[in-house]
Coordinates of C-alpha atoms and ligand atoms in Angstrom, one line a residue:
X1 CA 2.2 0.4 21.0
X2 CA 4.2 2.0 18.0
X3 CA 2.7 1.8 14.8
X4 CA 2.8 -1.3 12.7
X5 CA 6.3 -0.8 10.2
X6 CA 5.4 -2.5 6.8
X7 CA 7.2 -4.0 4.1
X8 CA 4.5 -4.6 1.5
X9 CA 5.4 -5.8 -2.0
X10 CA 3.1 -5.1 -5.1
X11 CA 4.2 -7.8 -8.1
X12 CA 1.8 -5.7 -10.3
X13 CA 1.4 -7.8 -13.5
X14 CA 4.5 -10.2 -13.2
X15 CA 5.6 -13.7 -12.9
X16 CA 4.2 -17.0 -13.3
X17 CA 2.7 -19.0 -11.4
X18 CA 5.5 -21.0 -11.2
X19 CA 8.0 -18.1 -10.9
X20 CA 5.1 -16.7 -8.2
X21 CA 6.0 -19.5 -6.1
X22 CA 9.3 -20.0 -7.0
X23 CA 9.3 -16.4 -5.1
X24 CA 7.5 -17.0 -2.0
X25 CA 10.1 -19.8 -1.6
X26 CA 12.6 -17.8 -1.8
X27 CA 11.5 -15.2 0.5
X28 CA 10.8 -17.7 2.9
X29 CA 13.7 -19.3 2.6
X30 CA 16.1 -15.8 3.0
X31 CA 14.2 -15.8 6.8
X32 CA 11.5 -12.9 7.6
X33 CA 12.0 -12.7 10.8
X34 CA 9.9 -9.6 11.7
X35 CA 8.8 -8.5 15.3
X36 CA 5.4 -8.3 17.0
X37 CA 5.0 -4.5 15.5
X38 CA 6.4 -5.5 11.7
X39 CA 4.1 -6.9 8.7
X40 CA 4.5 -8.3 5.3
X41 CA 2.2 -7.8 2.9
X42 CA 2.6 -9.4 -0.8
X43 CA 0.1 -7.6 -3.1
X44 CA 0.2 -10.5 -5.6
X45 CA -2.2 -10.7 -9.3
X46 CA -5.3 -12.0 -8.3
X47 CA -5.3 -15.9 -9.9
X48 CA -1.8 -16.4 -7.1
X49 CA -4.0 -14.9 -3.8
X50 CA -4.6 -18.4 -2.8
X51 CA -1.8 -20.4 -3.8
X52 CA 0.7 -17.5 -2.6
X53 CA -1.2 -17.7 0.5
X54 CA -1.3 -21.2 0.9
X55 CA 2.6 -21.1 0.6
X56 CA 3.2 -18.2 4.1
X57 CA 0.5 -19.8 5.8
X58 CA 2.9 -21.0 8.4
X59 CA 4.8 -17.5 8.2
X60 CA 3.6 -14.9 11.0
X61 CA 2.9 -11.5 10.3
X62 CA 3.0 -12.1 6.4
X63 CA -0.4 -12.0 4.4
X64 CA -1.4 -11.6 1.1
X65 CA -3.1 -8.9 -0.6
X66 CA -5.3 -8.4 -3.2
X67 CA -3.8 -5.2 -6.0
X68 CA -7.5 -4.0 -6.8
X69 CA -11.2 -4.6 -6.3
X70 CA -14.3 -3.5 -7.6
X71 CA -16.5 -0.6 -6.9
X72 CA -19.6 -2.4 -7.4
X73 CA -20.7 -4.9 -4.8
X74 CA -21.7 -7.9 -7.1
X75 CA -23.5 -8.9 -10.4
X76 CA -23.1 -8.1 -14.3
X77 CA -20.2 -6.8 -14.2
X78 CA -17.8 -9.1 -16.2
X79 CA -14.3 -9.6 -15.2
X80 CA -14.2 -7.8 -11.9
X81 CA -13.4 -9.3 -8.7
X82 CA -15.4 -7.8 -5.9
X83 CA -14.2 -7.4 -1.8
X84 CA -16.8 -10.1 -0.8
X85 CA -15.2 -12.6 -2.8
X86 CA -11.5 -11.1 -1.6
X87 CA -13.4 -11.5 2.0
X88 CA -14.4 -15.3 1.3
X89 CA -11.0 -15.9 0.6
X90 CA -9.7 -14.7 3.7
X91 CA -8.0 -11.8 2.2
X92 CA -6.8 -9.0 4.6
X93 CA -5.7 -6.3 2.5
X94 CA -6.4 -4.4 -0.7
X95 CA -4.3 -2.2 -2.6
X96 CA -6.6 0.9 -3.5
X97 CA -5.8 3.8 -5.6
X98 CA -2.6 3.2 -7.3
X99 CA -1.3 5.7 -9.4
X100 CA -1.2 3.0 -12.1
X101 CA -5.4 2.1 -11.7
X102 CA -5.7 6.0 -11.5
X103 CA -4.0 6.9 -14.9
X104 CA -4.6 3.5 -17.5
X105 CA -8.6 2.5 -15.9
X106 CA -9.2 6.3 -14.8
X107 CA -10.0 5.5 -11.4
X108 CA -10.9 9.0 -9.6
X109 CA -11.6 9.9 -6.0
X110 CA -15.2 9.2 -6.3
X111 CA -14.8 6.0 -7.6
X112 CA -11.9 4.9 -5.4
X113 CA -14.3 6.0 -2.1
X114 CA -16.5 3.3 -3.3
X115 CA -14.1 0.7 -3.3
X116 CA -12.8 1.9 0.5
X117 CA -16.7 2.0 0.9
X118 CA -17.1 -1.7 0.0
X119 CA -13.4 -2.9 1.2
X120 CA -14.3 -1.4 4.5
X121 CA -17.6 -3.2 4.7
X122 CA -16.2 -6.5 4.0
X123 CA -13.5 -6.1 6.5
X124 CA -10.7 -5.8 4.6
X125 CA -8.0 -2.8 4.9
X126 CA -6.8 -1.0 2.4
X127 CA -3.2 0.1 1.1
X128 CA -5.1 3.5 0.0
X129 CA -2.3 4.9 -2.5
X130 CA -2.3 8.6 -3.2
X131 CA 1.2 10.8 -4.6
X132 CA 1.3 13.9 -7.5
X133 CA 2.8 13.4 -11.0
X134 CA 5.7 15.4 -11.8
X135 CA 4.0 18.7 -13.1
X136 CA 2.6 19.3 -9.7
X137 CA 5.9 18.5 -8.0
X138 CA 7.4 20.9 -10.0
X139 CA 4.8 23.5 -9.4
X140 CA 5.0 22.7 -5.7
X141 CA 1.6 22.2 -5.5
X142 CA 1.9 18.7 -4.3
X143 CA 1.1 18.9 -0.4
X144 CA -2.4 20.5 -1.3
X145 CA -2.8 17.5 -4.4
X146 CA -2.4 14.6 -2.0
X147 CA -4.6 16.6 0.7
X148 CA -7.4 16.4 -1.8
X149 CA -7.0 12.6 -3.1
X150 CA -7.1 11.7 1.1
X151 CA -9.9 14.5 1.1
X152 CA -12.2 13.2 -1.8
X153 CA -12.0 9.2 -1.2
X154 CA -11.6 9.3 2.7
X155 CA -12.8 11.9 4.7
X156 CA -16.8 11.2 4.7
X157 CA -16.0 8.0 6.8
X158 CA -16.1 7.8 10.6
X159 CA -13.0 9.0 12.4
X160 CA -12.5 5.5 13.8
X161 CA -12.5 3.7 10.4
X162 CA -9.2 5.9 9.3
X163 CA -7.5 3.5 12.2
X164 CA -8.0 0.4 9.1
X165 CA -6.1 2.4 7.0
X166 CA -2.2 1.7 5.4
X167 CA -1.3 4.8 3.4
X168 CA 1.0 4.6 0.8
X169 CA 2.9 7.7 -0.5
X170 CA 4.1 7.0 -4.1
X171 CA 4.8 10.2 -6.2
X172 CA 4.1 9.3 -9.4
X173 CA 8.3 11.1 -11.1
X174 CA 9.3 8.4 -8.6
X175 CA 7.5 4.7 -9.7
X176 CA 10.0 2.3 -12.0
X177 CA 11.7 5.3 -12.7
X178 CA 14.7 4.8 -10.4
X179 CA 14.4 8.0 -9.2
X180 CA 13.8 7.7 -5.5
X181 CA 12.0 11.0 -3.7
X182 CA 15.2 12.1 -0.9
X183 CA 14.3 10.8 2.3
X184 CA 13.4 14.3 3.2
X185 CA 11.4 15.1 0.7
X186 CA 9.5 11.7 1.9
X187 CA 9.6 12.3 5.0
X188 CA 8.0 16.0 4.3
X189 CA 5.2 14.2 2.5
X190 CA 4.3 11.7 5.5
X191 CA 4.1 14.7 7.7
X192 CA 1.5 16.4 6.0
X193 CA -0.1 13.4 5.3
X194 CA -0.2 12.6 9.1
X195 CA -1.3 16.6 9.8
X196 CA -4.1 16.1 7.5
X197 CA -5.4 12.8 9.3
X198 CA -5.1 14.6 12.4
X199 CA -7.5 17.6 11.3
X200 CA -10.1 15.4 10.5
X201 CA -9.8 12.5 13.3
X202 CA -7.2 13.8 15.7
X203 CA -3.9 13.2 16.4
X204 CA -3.9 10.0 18.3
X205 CA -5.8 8.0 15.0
X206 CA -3.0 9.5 12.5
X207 CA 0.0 8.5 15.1
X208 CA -1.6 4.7 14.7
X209 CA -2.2 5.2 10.9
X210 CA 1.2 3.5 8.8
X211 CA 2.4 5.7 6.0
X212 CA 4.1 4.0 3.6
X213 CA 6.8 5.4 1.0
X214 CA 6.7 3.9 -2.8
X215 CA 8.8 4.9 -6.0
X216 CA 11.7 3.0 -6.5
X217 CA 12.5 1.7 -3.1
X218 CA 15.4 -1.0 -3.2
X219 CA 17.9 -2.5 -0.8
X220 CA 20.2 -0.3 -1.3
X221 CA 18.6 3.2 -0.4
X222 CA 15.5 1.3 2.4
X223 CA 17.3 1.7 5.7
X224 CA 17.6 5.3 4.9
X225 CA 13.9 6.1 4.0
X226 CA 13.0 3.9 6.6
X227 CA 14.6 5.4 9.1
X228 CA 12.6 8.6 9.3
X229 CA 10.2 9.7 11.5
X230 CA 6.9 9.2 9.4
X231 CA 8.1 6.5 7.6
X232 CA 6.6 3.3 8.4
X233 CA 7.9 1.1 5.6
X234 CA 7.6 0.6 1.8
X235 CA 5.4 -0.3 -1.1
X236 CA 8.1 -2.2 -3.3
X237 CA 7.5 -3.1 -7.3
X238 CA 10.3 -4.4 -9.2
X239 CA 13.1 -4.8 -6.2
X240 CA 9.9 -7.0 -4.7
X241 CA 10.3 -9.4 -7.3
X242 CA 14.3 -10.0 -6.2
X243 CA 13.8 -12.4 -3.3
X244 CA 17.6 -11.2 -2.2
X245 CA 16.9 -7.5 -2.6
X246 CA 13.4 -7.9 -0.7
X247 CA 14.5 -10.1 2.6
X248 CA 17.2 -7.2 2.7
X249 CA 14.3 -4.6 2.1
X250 CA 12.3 -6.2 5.0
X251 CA 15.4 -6.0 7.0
X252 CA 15.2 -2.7 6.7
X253 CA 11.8 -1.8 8.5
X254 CA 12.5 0.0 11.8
X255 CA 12.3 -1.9 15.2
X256 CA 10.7 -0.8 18.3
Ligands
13P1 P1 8.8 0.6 -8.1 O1 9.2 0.1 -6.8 O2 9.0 -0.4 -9.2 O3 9.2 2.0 -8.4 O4 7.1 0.7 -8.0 C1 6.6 1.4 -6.9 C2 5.1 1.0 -6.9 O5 4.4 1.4 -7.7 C3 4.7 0.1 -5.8 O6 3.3 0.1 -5.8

């Protein structure tokens, strides 16, 4: 079976809880019709988990995610939210690794393989983020930057627990910037992120792996990123908070 395509939206820090809702409405309402091989995933703040996930319970293939957890397991540790309690909740998914974690709480490799650690443990997958800022795109250094954020937070697990993995390829030049990486320069990316799953697990776990492309995706330029080879759908910020410009986005995931 092809690899899972994957429209998964991350609200960051927006909306209400009415405006949350008013949302997943919305989205429902506009029809996500997606086929056996196609997922939605809503990374949503962490007070909406449940009552966003209340709201798609009857949706199939659409689930909730949590945008963070801890990298300690449990106790004094005040206004964390750890993967068992994600786990109690029936949570599937965590966002690990944004760019946005990495640069405002200084999350580093080390840290973010703890959280994979404990996610994994827990059962829940996660959205592992990883993509270079603009200085190292402009050096051209950036296929060797990546390779060490997938190096330092993923490569002392088993082989088989890569195959719980979503990747998500956001280079930093490209996040609420407007500026979309080319499809080519995406689909570049993916390929070497694939290549280096391969030379740790081998190639049949990086063909199931899905690589997801983040930075400014919309309705208007998806199809075309989503149509390349190693592009298995989107991580979407502010165009996932436009229920119109997000059914379209979803619309836009490839079909087998
Ligand atoms: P934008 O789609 O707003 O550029 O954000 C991308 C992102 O950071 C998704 O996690």
């Amino acid at each position: 079976m092809m690899r899972k395509q994957i429209a998964a939206a991350n609200w960051k820090m927006n909306l209400s809880l009415e405006q949350a809702e008013a949302l997943a409405d919305q989205l429902i309402a506009g029809n996500m019709t997606l086929s056996a091989d196609q997922q939605v995933l809503l990374a949503v703040p962490f007070p909406y988990l449940l009552p966003i996930k209340n709201k798609i319970s009857l949706q199939s293939n659409v689930f909730v995610a949590a945008q963070n957890c801890a990298a300690t397991k449990n106790g004094a540790y005040t206004g964390e939210v750890s993967a068992e309690m994600l786990k109690g909740m029936d949570i599937a998914y965590v966002i690990i690794g944004h760019s946005e974690r990495r640069e405002y709480y200084h999350e580093d490799n080390k840290i973010l393989a703890d959280k994979v650690n404990l996610a994994l443990e827990y059962g829940i997958k996660p959205v592992f983020c990883c993509g270079e800022p603009l200085s190292i795109r402009e050096a051209g250094t950036q296929n060797s930057y990546v390779e060490l954020q997938l190096k330092e937070s993923l490569f002392h697990l088993e082989k088989e627990q890569l195959r719980n993995f979503i990747i998500a390829y956001e280079p930093i030049w490209a996040i609420g910037t407007g500026k979309t990486a080319s499809s080519d320069q995406a689909q570049d990316m993916h390929a070497h992120i694939r290549s280096v799953i391969a030379s740790y697990a081998g190639q049949e776990i990086a063909d199931s792996v899905s690589i997801l492309y983040g930075g400014s995706v919309k309705a208007a330029n998806a199809a075309e990123i989503f149509g390349k080879k190693d592009v298995d759908g989107g991580l979407v910020g502010g165009a996932s908070l436009i229920a119109t410009e997000y059914n379209t986005i979803i619309n836009s995931l490839k079909r087998s």
